[in-house]
């Protein structure tokens, strides 16, 4: 029975991965042209594409839960749905973090890899959604992120820059702090965990866990820069102190959430 | 520091000034700052820091630094050389 369940989950994980790429291609080929034909300016188009991605990610997460690959535990997720003009920061344990988060956010901006931006499957979608490509200089990237926030977007950033190396402590890059210091918008911390670990960095999709994984998402209270660092620091120091403060904040939140889970 | 003093700066003195900037503004551990140290790989500066560093060097020398030239800078020795040629220009 256990064996059967394993094979079933392996099969369904494969299906989920295929669905993701096929789904991306379908939106690029079918939905994007339709969205372009609908009345409204570029902004409306972008909102519609973001909404469509939100809905489809919802279907995708629903699929994974229904077939028994994962179980989702949400806490205070409404805060994510209502986030506007907020810098949404999250730790990054798995490949599906952004999928779960956006499935809860009707409007979201995020930074995507240059490789994804040009991908034949998903490139059309991420461009139409107005997501931000990381294939530009750091200065331009920070500027684009600050712009998106000031236009009321909810910008999802993983301060680690990539998925957490399993077993290693979280290391935050300074990008998130640069963005937070570039605007006055609140920071919304989201703490993610996955047990048993799966879809983590350097792990192929077919290396599935021995049982269905429990995925937890908790939205914490919003923070402002002034909660985390002393005022009036010169820019180069402020960005460093803020990075360390955020890293410590997340480490504490993660430790707390690990304890409550057991 | 006064301008005439700066013009007379030796390379060692430029290195010391640079070290001061790195320690004070970028919290670089002083013992890591050698002439061979790479700003980005060894001293954990990023490209936004490089812009800030260029601005600070402009204030120090009173001369404009060309962004393109500063982009080629990799090591501490490169920075000293860039400041030297600014002062001599």
XYZ file of C-alpha atoms in Angstrom:
351
model
C 0.000 0.000 0.000
C 2.851 2.296 0.952
C 4.652 1.356 -2.241
C 1.523 2.014 -4.282
C 1.143 5.416 -2.666
C 4.766 6.212 -3.491
C 4.337 5.289 -7.153
C 1.112 7.288 -7.320
C 2.762 10.379 -5.870
C 5.751 9.977 -8.163
C 3.444 9.748 -11.170
C 1.386 12.731 -10.063
C 4.535 14.786 -9.405
C 5.551 14.084 -13.006
C 2.092 15.087 -14.200
C 2.272 18.283 -12.131
C 5.617 19.229 -13.676
C 4.321 18.585 -17.200
C 1.112 20.504 -16.510
C 3.160 23.479 -15.424
C 5.130 23.732 -18.676
C 2.171 22.872 -20.902
C 0.017 25.343 -18.982
C 2.627 28.057 -19.460
C 2.783 27.394 -23.195
C -1.014 27.408 -23.445
C -1.269 30.805 -21.770
C 1.499 32.155 -23.984
C -0.225 30.831 -27.116
C -3.904 31.218 -26.246
C -4.593 33.485 -23.299
C -2.088 36.243 -24.050
C -3.532 36.995 -27.496
C -7.045 37.093 -26.006
C -5.906 39.437 -23.232
C -4.284 41.659 -25.869
C -7.591 41.865 -27.767
C -9.621 42.864 -24.712
C -10.149 46.611 -24.252
C -7.965 48.449 -21.752
C -4.471 49.844 -21.574
C -1.184 48.111 -20.795
C -1.885 48.367 -17.078
C -5.208 46.587 -17.337
C -3.553 43.923 -19.472
C -0.922 43.379 -16.888
C -3.500 43.123 -14.109
C -5.508 40.600 -16.091
C -2.441 38.471 -16.789
C -1.453 38.569 -13.117
C -4.993 37.592 -12.146
C -4.959 34.711 -14.637
C -1.636 33.423 -13.302
C -3.053 33.712 -9.769
C -6.096 31.617 -10.726
C -4.087 28.986 -12.618
C -1.575 28.647 -9.802
C -4.585 28.147 -7.532
C -5.761 25.295 -9.762
C -2.238 23.860 -9.792
C -1.907 23.941 -5.981
C -5.417 22.509 -5.721
C -4.358 19.679 -8.032
C -1.317 18.830 -5.931
C -3.426 18.764 -2.763
C -6.243 16.740 -4.328
C -4.005 14.007 -5.724
C -2.271 13.753 -2.368
C 1.231 15.056 -3.130
C 0.977 17.857 -0.598
C -1.144 19.245 2.208
C -1.361 23.011 2.595
C -1.555 24.793 5.948
C -2.238 28.523 5.787
C -2.100 31.099 8.542
C -3.168 34.717 8.067
C -3.089 34.230 4.277
C -5.739 36.947 3.775
C -3.048 39.506 4.509
C -1.276 38.282 1.376
C -4.412 38.544 -0.758
C -4.957 42.127 0.375
C -1.330 43.242 0.146
C -0.913 46.411 -1.930
C 2.224 48.472 -2.186
C 3.951 45.977 0.091
C 7.327 44.342 -0.171
C 6.524 40.672 0.423
C 9.624 38.851 1.662
C 9.793 35.091 2.096
C 12.322 32.404 2.790
C 12.756 29.982 -0.081
C 12.721 26.268 0.834
C 11.183 24.811 -2.340
C 10.584 25.179 -6.045
C 6.857 25.810 -5.524
C 7.105 28.737 -3.062
C 6.268 31.396 -5.598
C 3.442 29.244 -6.982
C 1.792 28.846 -3.579
C 2.224 32.535 -2.765
C 0.847 33.836 -6.045
C -2.076 31.399 -5.821
C -3.065 33.522 -2.812
C -2.384 36.918 -4.436
C -4.685 38.332 -7.137
C -2.103 41.023 -7.822
C 1.576 40.353 -7.531
C 4.793 41.464 -9.086
C 7.890 39.367 -8.916
C 11.427 39.202 -10.148
C 12.149 36.343 -12.548
C 15.364 34.854 -13.844
C 16.613 36.079 -17.207
C 16.448 32.463 -18.433
C 12.736 32.250 -17.612
C 12.094 35.615 -19.254
C 13.261 34.138 -22.575
C 11.833 30.642 -22.076
C 9.599 29.454 -24.946
C 7.126 27.943 -22.473
C 6.805 30.583 -19.808
C 8.506 33.653 -21.306
C 5.373 35.040 -22.943
C 3.461 34.832 -19.680
C 6.029 36.452 -17.425
C 6.533 39.294 -19.903
C 2.782 39.905 -20.263
C 2.399 39.926 -16.466
C 4.910 42.764 -16.284
C 7.166 40.746 -14.017
C 10.655 42.136 -13.579
C 13.609 40.421 -15.270
C 16.762 40.135 -13.217
C 18.891 40.359 -16.359
C 19.727 44.018 -15.829
C 22.123 45.953 -13.681
C 21.504 45.928 -9.928
C 20.713 49.646 -9.959
C 18.063 49.238 -12.648
C 16.664 46.169 -10.948
C 16.232 47.975 -7.620
C 14.683 50.928 -9.449
C 12.163 48.713 -11.286
C 11.217 47.047 -8.004
C 10.735 50.358 -6.222
C 8.592 51.590 -9.144
C 6.402 48.493 -8.988
C 5.876 49.025 -5.251
C 5.075 52.692 -5.616
C 2.466 51.813 -8.230
C 0.727 49.740 -5.566
C 1.977 46.328 -6.613
C 2.684 43.600 -4.102
C 6.243 42.664 -4.886
C 7.372 39.155 -3.952
C 11.092 38.874 -3.228
C 13.089 35.967 -1.883
C 15.970 37.763 -0.166
C 18.168 34.678 -0.417
C 18.134 35.145 -4.197
C 17.797 31.410 -4.701
C 16.455 28.426 -2.805
C 17.952 27.738 0.620
C 20.807 25.276 0.549
C 19.403 22.399 2.627
C 21.142 22.111 5.981
C 22.871 25.491 5.628
C 21.748 28.699 7.353
C 19.821 31.275 5.321
C 22.018 33.912 3.708
C 20.222 37.043 2.531
C 21.576 39.078 -0.369
C 21.368 42.845 -0.031
C 18.835 43.364 -2.830
C 15.753 43.212 -0.597
C 17.260 45.778 1.776
C 18.124 48.070 -1.151
C 14.492 47.922 -2.294
C 13.089 48.454 1.212
C 15.336 51.485 1.693
C 14.427 52.843 -1.739
C 10.789 53.341 -0.780
C 8.687 53.769 2.334
C 6.449 50.766 1.761
C 5.839 48.202 4.502
C 7.557 44.836 4.540
C 5.283 41.802 4.795
C 7.227 38.767 6.044
C 6.040 35.342 4.920
C 7.485 32.263 6.596
C 7.422 29.050 4.578
C 8.281 25.515 5.562
C 8.032 22.128 3.972
C 8.138 18.836 5.851
C 9.574 16.430 4.810
C 11.802 18.613 2.651
C 11.304 18.234 -1.082
C 11.798 20.195 -4.308
C 14.725 21.885 -2.625
C 17.853 23.117 -4.303
C 19.864 20.531 -6.201
C 17.178 17.875 -5.882
C 15.567 16.390 -9.021
C 11.760 16.362 -9.244
C 11.545 12.555 -9.038
C 13.359 12.461 -5.701
C 10.038 12.658 -3.830
C 9.659 12.421 -0.033
C 8.601 9.164 1.697
C 5.187 10.643 2.450
C 2.959 13.508 1.356
C 4.620 16.794 2.324
C 3.097 19.313 4.706
C 3.555 22.795 3.299
C 3.092 25.653 5.755
C 2.678 29.311 4.909
C 2.295 31.951 7.575
C 2.021 35.681 6.963
C 3.553 37.606 9.860
C 2.869 41.169 11.020
C 4.097 43.892 8.681
C 7.413 45.545 9.488
C 8.856 48.900 8.603
C 12.505 49.739 8.107
C 12.454 51.850 11.277
C 11.448 48.772 13.330
C 14.625 47.047 12.229
C 17.485 49.549 12.102
C 18.448 52.842 13.676
C 17.503 55.972 11.709
C 19.791 58.243 9.662
C 22.482 55.723 8.824
C 24.474 56.373 5.646
C 23.115 54.288 2.765
C 25.944 51.763 2.558
C 25.644 50.967 6.272
C 21.839 51.040 6.356
C 21.604 48.400 3.645
C 24.034 46.126 5.490
C 22.370 46.509 8.889
C 18.934 45.974 7.372
C 20.080 42.816 5.586
C 21.426 41.362 8.834
C 18.301 42.445 10.753
C 16.009 40.780 8.201
C 18.102 37.629 8.195
C 17.917 37.442 12.006
C 14.204 38.195 11.985
C 13.514 35.340 9.576
C 15.808 32.941 11.417
C 13.845 33.591 14.645
C 10.466 33.257 12.923
C 11.555 30.023 11.263
C 12.842 28.577 14.516
C 9.535 29.487 16.199
C 7.510 27.906 13.410
C 9.673 24.752 13.538
C 8.953 24.413 17.244
C 5.214 24.873 16.910
C 5.125 22.264 14.155
C 6.413 19.514 16.438
C 42.167 66.672 3.987
C 43.163 69.669 1.886
C 43.451 69.509 -1.872
C 47.193 70.226 -2.136
C 47.878 67.386 0.284
C 45.913 65.014 -1.829
C 47.830 65.804 -4.976
C 50.982 64.748 -3.200
C 49.486 61.482 -1.991
C 51.692 58.479 -2.391
C 50.181 55.201 -3.474
C 50.492 53.991 0.124
C 48.511 56.975 1.327
C 45.828 56.351 -1.315
C 45.645 52.761 -0.121
C 45.213 53.935 3.471
C 42.452 56.366 2.519
C 40.719 53.630 0.551
C 41.040 51.266 3.474
C 39.428 53.848 5.726
C 36.509 54.241 3.342
C 36.023 50.487 3.037
C 36.072 49.944 6.797
C 33.867 52.914 7.696
C 31.300 52.800 4.916
C 31.235 49.176 3.864
C 32.128 47.477 7.152
C 34.854 45.519 5.404
C 37.066 43.704 7.913
C 40.345 45.612 7.812
C 42.567 42.523 7.703
C 40.921 41.411 4.446
C 41.911 44.581 2.611
C 45.027 43.827 0.595
C 46.077 45.157 -2.804
C 45.189 41.826 -4.404
C 41.732 41.585 -2.806
C 38.868 41.554 -5.303
C 36.199 44.095 -4.326
C 33.323 41.881 -5.389
C 34.541 38.381 -4.623
C 36.695 38.914 -1.544
C 35.331 42.088 0.009
C 31.627 41.457 -0.615
C 30.877 44.714 -2.416
C 28.076 44.780 -4.990
C 27.648 46.961 -8.041
C 25.528 49.462 -6.098
C 28.334 49.742 -3.542
C 30.750 50.396 -6.410
C 28.737 53.479 -7.363
C 28.875 54.685 -3.751
C 32.592 54.030 -3.621
C 33.142 56.010 -6.830
C 31.200 58.935 -5.346
C 33.351 58.836 -2.206
C 36.538 58.787 -4.270
C 35.255 61.751 -6.234
C 34.787 63.653 -3.004
C 38.278 62.656 -1.917
C 40.009 63.669 -5.138
C 37.720 66.475 -6.203
C 37.698 64.986 -9.714
C 34.995 63.267 -11.700
C 35.278 59.539 -12.158
C 34.062 58.143 -15.444
C 31.540 55.377 -14.782
C 32.897 53.229 -17.615
C 36.417 53.326 -16.263
C 35.286 52.446 -12.790
C 33.334 49.439 -14.089
C 36.622 47.829 -15.129
C 37.944 48.081 -11.584
C 38.186 44.699 -9.857
C 40.853 44.739 -7.161
C 41.961 47.172 -4.488
C 45.126 47.766 -6.555
C 42.915 48.735 -9.526
C 41.196 51.352 -7.362
C 44.525 52.776 -6.186
C 45.661 52.941 -9.818
C 42.411 54.639 -10.881
C 42.756 57.256 -8.134
C 46.421 57.772 -9.063
C 45.635 58.455 -12.698
C 42.812 60.805 -11.647
C 45.217 62.810 -9.518
C 47.856 62.884 -12.225
C 45.444 63.850 -15.002
